[in-house]
Each structure stands twice: as structure tokens, then as C-alpha cells.
Amino acid sequence: MQYIDAAVEYSDGKWTLQAVLERIARGEAQLWQGEHCAGVTWFEYYPGKMCLVLAFAGGDMGELLELLPTVEAFAHRENCQQIDVYGRGGWERVLKSSGYRKTSTICSKELSS
């Protein structure tokens, strides 16, 4: 959980590691782990579309990017129309080549039907 804990530190006090872990334990969020990285996803239901939020990702960036297609496939299977990645500014740069765009401080990608 060290990677998640490190990412929670950037939440401006809005989240604690305990709160994130409780959401995962209740099945309200999903934990994605690699050997040297981790991230958390959950569903957001808006009136116009369903999105999968990826947040609290940390660790080896290359390994996180390798996990991204698996996360996208999961979102597609769950009928999400979009993925929103919440993170620091560096995410905009590394996700651009994967089809994501900056939307506010969130990078988003539309998923094909």
C-alpha cells in the first residue's frame, strides 16, 4: 500500500489511506497492483455517462502505463463511456500518447462502444 499511501498525500487532506482501503474492502473501489506500482479505481455515475475514475496511482510509471490497457478493458466491460485519471500534472504529459486529454486537472479518455 506504499504507492497508494504516497499518492493519497497529494489529496490535499481530502482522503486518508484508511478511507481508500475501506472503499476497496466494501467493494466500492478496485485495487490495481503491479510489482512496483498500484492504483485505485471506482465508478462515477453522471446523468450523461458512466465513468471509471483512476486515482491514487503511484510507483513505477512505466509499469502503471502497462496496466492501463487492462484497466481500460475493465471499464469497457462495465459499460463505462470514459475514464478519468486524477493525478498530478505529470499525468497529462505521459497519458497524451494514449489518447487522454487534460480536462481541468483531470485527464480523460472516451471509450469506444
Coordinates of N, CA and C in Angstrom, one line a residue:
M1 N 0.8 -1.2 0.0 CA 0.0 0.0 0.0 C 0.8 1.3 0.0
Q2 N 2.2 1.1 0.0 CA 3.0 2.3 0.0 C 2.8 3.2 -1.2
Y3 N 2.5 2.7 -2.3 CA 2.2 3.5 -3.5 C 0.9 4.3 -3.4
I4 N -0.1 3.7 -2.9 CA -1.4 4.3 -2.7 C -1.2 5.4 -1.6
D5 N -0.6 5.0 -0.5 CA -0.4 6.0 0.6 C 0.4 7.2 0.1
A6 N 1.4 7.0 -0.7 CA 2.2 8.2 -1.2 C 1.3 9.1 -2.1
A7 N 0.4 8.4 -2.9 CA -0.5 9.2 -3.8 C -1.6 10.0 -2.9
V8 N -2.0 9.3 -1.9 CA -3.1 10.0 -1.0 C -2.5 11.3 -0.4
E9 N -1.2 11.3 -0.2 CA -0.6 12.5 0.4 C -0.8 13.8 -0.5
Y10 N -1.1 13.6 -1.8 CA -1.4 14.7 -2.7 C -2.9 15.0 -2.8
S11 N -3.7 14.5 -1.9 CA -5.2 14.7 -2.0 C -5.6 16.0 -1.2
D12 N -4.6 16.7 -0.8 CA -4.9 18.0 -0.1 C -5.8 17.7 1.2
G13 N -5.5 16.6 1.8 CA -6.2 16.3 3.1 C -7.6 15.7 2.9
K14 N -8.1 15.6 1.6 CA -9.4 15.1 1.4 C -9.6 13.6 1.6
W15 N -8.5 12.9 1.5 CA -8.5 11.4 1.6 C -7.5 10.9 2.7
T16 N -7.8 9.8 3.2 CA -6.8 9.1 4.1 C -6.6 7.7 3.5
L17 N -5.5 7.1 3.7 CA -5.2 5.7 3.3 C -6.3 4.8 3.8
Q18 N -6.7 5.0 5.1 CA -7.7 4.1 5.7 C -9.1 4.2 4.9
A19 N -9.4 5.4 4.5 CA -10.7 5.6 3.8 C -10.7 4.9 2.5
V20 N -9.5 5.0 1.8 CA -9.4 4.4 0.5 C -9.5 2.9 0.6
L21 N -8.8 2.3 1.6 CA -8.8 0.9 1.9 C -10.2 0.4 2.3
E22 N -10.9 1.2 3.0 CA -12.3 0.8 3.4 C -13.2 0.7 2.1
R23 N -13.0 1.7 1.2 CA -13.8 1.6 0.0 C -13.5 0.4 -0.8
I24 N -12.2 0.0 -0.9 CA -11.8 -1.2 -1.6 C -12.4 -2.4 -0.9
A25 N -12.3 -2.5 0.5 CA -12.9 -3.6 1.2 C -14.4 -3.8 1.1
R26 N -15.1 -2.7 0.9 CA -16.5 -2.7 0.7 C -16.9 -3.0 -0.7
G27 N -16.0 -3.1 -1.6 CA -16.3 -3.4 -3.0 C -16.7 -2.1 -3.8
E28 N -16.5 -0.9 -3.2 CA -16.8 0.3 -3.8 C -15.7 0.8 -4.7
A29 N -14.5 0.2 -4.6 CA -13.4 0.6 -5.4 C -12.6 -0.6 -5.7
Q30 N -11.7 -0.5 -6.8 CA -10.9 -1.7 -7.2 C -9.4 -1.3 -7.0
L31 N -8.7 -2.2 -6.5 CA -7.2 -2.0 -6.4 C -6.5 -2.7 -7.5
W32 N -5.7 -2.0 -8.2 CA -4.9 -2.5 -9.3 C -3.4 -2.4 -8.9
Q33 N -2.7 -3.6 -8.9 CA -1.3 -3.6 -8.5 C -0.4 -4.3 -9.5
G34 N 0.7 -3.7 -9.6 CA 1.8 -4.3 -10.3 C 2.9 -4.7 -9.3
E35 N 4.0 -5.1 -9.8 CA 5.1 -5.4 -8.9 C 5.6 -4.2 -8.2
H36 N 5.7 -3.1 -8.9 CA 6.2 -1.8 -8.3 C 5.3 -0.6 -8.5
C37 N 4.0 -0.9 -8.5 CA 3.0 0.2 -8.7 C 1.7 -0.2 -8.2
A38 N 0.8 0.7 -8.0 CA -0.6 0.4 -7.6 C -1.5 1.6 -8.0
G39 N -2.8 1.4 -8.1 CA -3.7 2.5 -8.4 C -5.1 2.0 -7.9
V40 N -6.0 2.9 -7.8 CA -7.4 2.6 -7.3 C -8.4 3.2 -8.3
T41 N -9.4 2.4 -8.6 CA -10.5 2.9 -9.5 C -11.8 2.8 -8.8
W42 N -12.8 3.6 -9.3 CA -14.2 3.5 -8.8 C -15.0 4.1 -9.9
F43 N -16.3 3.7 -9.8 CA -17.3 4.2 -10.8 C -17.9 5.5 -10.4
E44 N -18.0 6.4 -11.3 CA -18.8 7.7 -11.1 C -19.9 7.7 -12.1
Y45 N -21.1 7.9 -11.6 CA -22.3 7.8 -12.4 C -22.8 9.3 -12.6
Y46 N -22.8 9.8 -13.8 CA -23.2 11.1 -14.1 C -24.5 11.0 -14.9
P47 N -25.3 12.1 -15.0 CA -26.6 12.0 -15.8 C -26.3 11.6 -17.3
G48 N -25.1 12.1 -17.8 CA -24.9 11.9 -19.2 C -24.0 10.7 -19.5
K49 N -23.3 10.1 -18.6 CA -22.4 9.0 -18.9 C -21.9 8.4 -17.6
M50 N -21.4 7.2 -17.7 CA -20.7 6.5 -16.6 C -19.2 6.5 -16.9
C51 N -18.5 6.8 -15.8 CA -17.0 6.9 -15.9 C -16.3 6.0 -14.9
L52 N -15.2 5.6 -15.3 CA -14.3 4.9 -14.3 C -13.2 5.9 -13.9
V53 N -13.1 6.2 -12.6 CA -12.1 7.1 -12.1 C -10.9 6.3 -11.7
L54 N -9.7 6.7 -12.2 CA -8.4 6.1 -11.7 C -7.7 7.2 -10.9
A55 N -7.5 6.8 -9.6 CA -6.8 7.8 -8.7 C -5.8 7.1 -7.8
F56 N -5.1 7.8 -7.1 CA -4.2 7.3 -6.1 C -3.2 6.3 -6.7
A57 N -2.8 6.6 -7.9 CA -1.8 5.7 -8.6 C -0.4 6.2 -8.3
G58 N 0.4 5.3 -8.0 CA 1.8 5.6 -7.7 C 2.8 4.5 -8.0
G59 N 4.0 4.8 -7.9 CA 5.0 3.8 -8.2 C 5.7 3.9 -9.5
D60 N 6.1 2.9 -10.1 CA 6.8 2.9 -11.4 C 5.8 3.3 -12.5
M61 N 6.1 4.5 -13.1 CA 5.2 5.0 -14.2 C 5.1 4.1 -15.4
G62 N 6.2 3.5 -15.8 CA 6.2 2.5 -16.9 C 5.3 1.4 -16.6
E63 N 5.4 0.8 -15.4 CA 4.5 -0.3 -15.1 C 3.0 0.1 -15.0
L64 N 2.8 1.3 -14.5 CA 1.4 1.8 -14.4 C 0.8 2.0 -15.8
L65 N 1.6 2.4 -16.8 CA 1.2 2.6 -18.1 C 0.9 1.2 -18.8
E66 N 1.7 0.2 -18.4 CA 1.4 -1.2 -18.9 C 0.1 -1.7 -18.3
L67 N -0.3 -1.3 -17.1 CA -1.6 -1.7 -16.5 C -2.8 -1.0 -17.2
L68 N -2.5 0.1 -17.8 CA -3.6 0.9 -18.3 C -4.5 0.2 -19.3
P69 N -4.0 -0.6 -20.3 CA -5.0 -1.3 -21.2 C -5.9 -2.3 -20.4
T70 N -5.4 -2.9 -19.4 CA -6.2 -3.8 -18.6 C -7.3 -3.0 -17.9
V71 N -7.0 -1.9 -17.3 CA -8.0 -1.0 -16.6 C -9.0 -0.5 -17.7
E72 N -8.5 -0.1 -18.9 CA -9.5 0.3 -19.9 C -10.4 -0.8 -20.3
A73 N -9.9 -2.0 -20.5 CA -10.7 -3.2 -20.9 C -11.8 -3.4 -19.8
F74 N -11.4 -3.3 -18.5 CA -12.3 -3.5 -17.4 C -13.4 -2.4 -17.5
A75 N -13.0 -1.2 -17.7 CA -14.0 -0.1 -17.8 C -15.0 -0.4 -19.0
H76 N -14.5 -0.8 -20.1 CA -15.3 -1.1 -21.3 C -16.3 -2.2 -21.0
R77 N -15.8 -3.3 -20.3 CA -16.7 -4.4 -19.9 C -17.8 -4.0 -19.0
E78 N -17.5 -3.0 -18.2 CA -18.5 -2.5 -17.2 C -19.4 -1.4 -17.8
N79 N -19.3 -1.2 -19.1 CA -20.1 -0.2 -19.8 C -19.8 1.3 -19.5
C80 N -18.6 1.6 -19.1 CA -18.2 2.9 -18.9 C -17.9 3.6 -20.3
Q81 N -18.3 4.8 -20.4 CA -18.0 5.6 -21.6 C -16.7 6.4 -21.6
Q82 N -16.2 6.5 -20.4 CA -15.0 7.4 -20.2 C -14.2 6.9 -19.0
I83 N -12.9 7.2 -19.1 CA -12.0 7.0 -18.0 C -11.4 8.4 -17.6
D84 N -11.5 8.7 -16.3 CA -10.9 10.0 -15.8 C -9.8 9.6 -14.9
V85 N -8.6 10.1 -15.2 CA -7.4 9.9 -14.4 C -7.1 11.1 -13.5
Y86 N -7.3 11.0 -12.2 CA -7.0 12.1 -11.3 C -5.5 12.0 -10.9
G87 N -4.8 13.1 -11.0 CA -3.4 13.0 -10.6 C -2.7 14.3 -10.8
R88 N -1.4 14.3 -10.5 CA -0.6 15.5 -10.6 C -0.4 15.8 -12.1
G89 N 0.2 17.0 -12.4 CA 0.4 17.4 -13.7 C 1.2 16.5 -14.7
G90 N 2.1 15.7 -14.1 CA 2.9 14.8 -15.0 C 2.0 13.8 -15.7
W91 N 0.8 13.5 -15.2 CA 0.0 12.5 -15.9 C -0.5 13.0 -17.3
E92 N -0.7 14.3 -17.4 CA -1.1 14.9 -18.7 C -0.1 14.6 -19.7
R93 N 1.2 14.8 -19.4 CA 2.2 14.5 -20.4 C 2.3 13.0 -20.8
V94 N 2.3 12.1 -19.8 CA 2.5 10.7 -20.1 C 1.3 10.1 -20.7
L95 N 0.1 10.6 -20.4 CA -1.2 10.0 -20.9 C -1.6 10.5 -22.3
K96 N -1.0 11.6 -22.7 CA -1.4 12.2 -24.0 C -1.2 11.2 -25.2
S97 N -0.1 10.5 -25.2 CA 0.1 9.5 -26.3 C -0.8 8.3 -26.2
S98 N -1.5 8.1 -25.1 CA -2.5 7.0 -25.0 C -3.9 7.5 -25.3
G99 N -4.1 8.7 -25.8 CA -5.4 9.3 -26.2 C -6.1 10.1 -25.1
Y100 N -5.5 10.4 -24.0 CA -6.1 11.1 -23.0 C -5.9 12.6 -23.2
R101 N -6.8 13.4 -22.7 CA -6.7 14.9 -22.8 C -6.9 15.5 -21.4
K102 N -6.3 16.7 -21.2 CA -6.4 17.3 -20.0 C -7.8 18.0 -19.9
T103 N -8.6 17.7 -18.9 CA -9.8 18.3 -18.6 C -9.8 18.8 -17.2
S104 N -9.5 20.1 -17.1 CA -9.3 20.7 -15.8 C -8.0 20.1 -15.3
T105 N -8.0 19.5 -14.1 CA -6.8 18.8 -13.6 C -7.0 17.3 -13.7
I106 N -7.9 16.9 -14.6 CA -8.2 15.5 -14.8 C -7.9 15.2 -16.3
C107 N -7.3 14.1 -16.5 CA -7.1 13.6 -17.9 C -8.2 12.6 -18.2
S108 N -8.8 12.7 -19.3 CA -10.0 11.9 -19.7 C -9.8 11.2 -21.0
K109 N -10.4 10.0 -21.2 CA -10.4 9.3 -22.5 C -11.8 8.8 -22.7
E110 N -12.4 9.1 -23.9 CA -13.6 8.4 -24.3 C -13.3 7.0 -24.7
L111 N -14.2 6.1 -24.3 CA -14.1 4.7 -24.7 C -15.1 4.4 -25.8
S112 N -14.6 3.7 -26.8 CA -15.4 3.3 -28.0 C -16.5 2.3 -27.6
S113 N -17.6 2.4 -28.3 CA -18.7 1.4 -28.0 C -18.4 0.0 -28.4

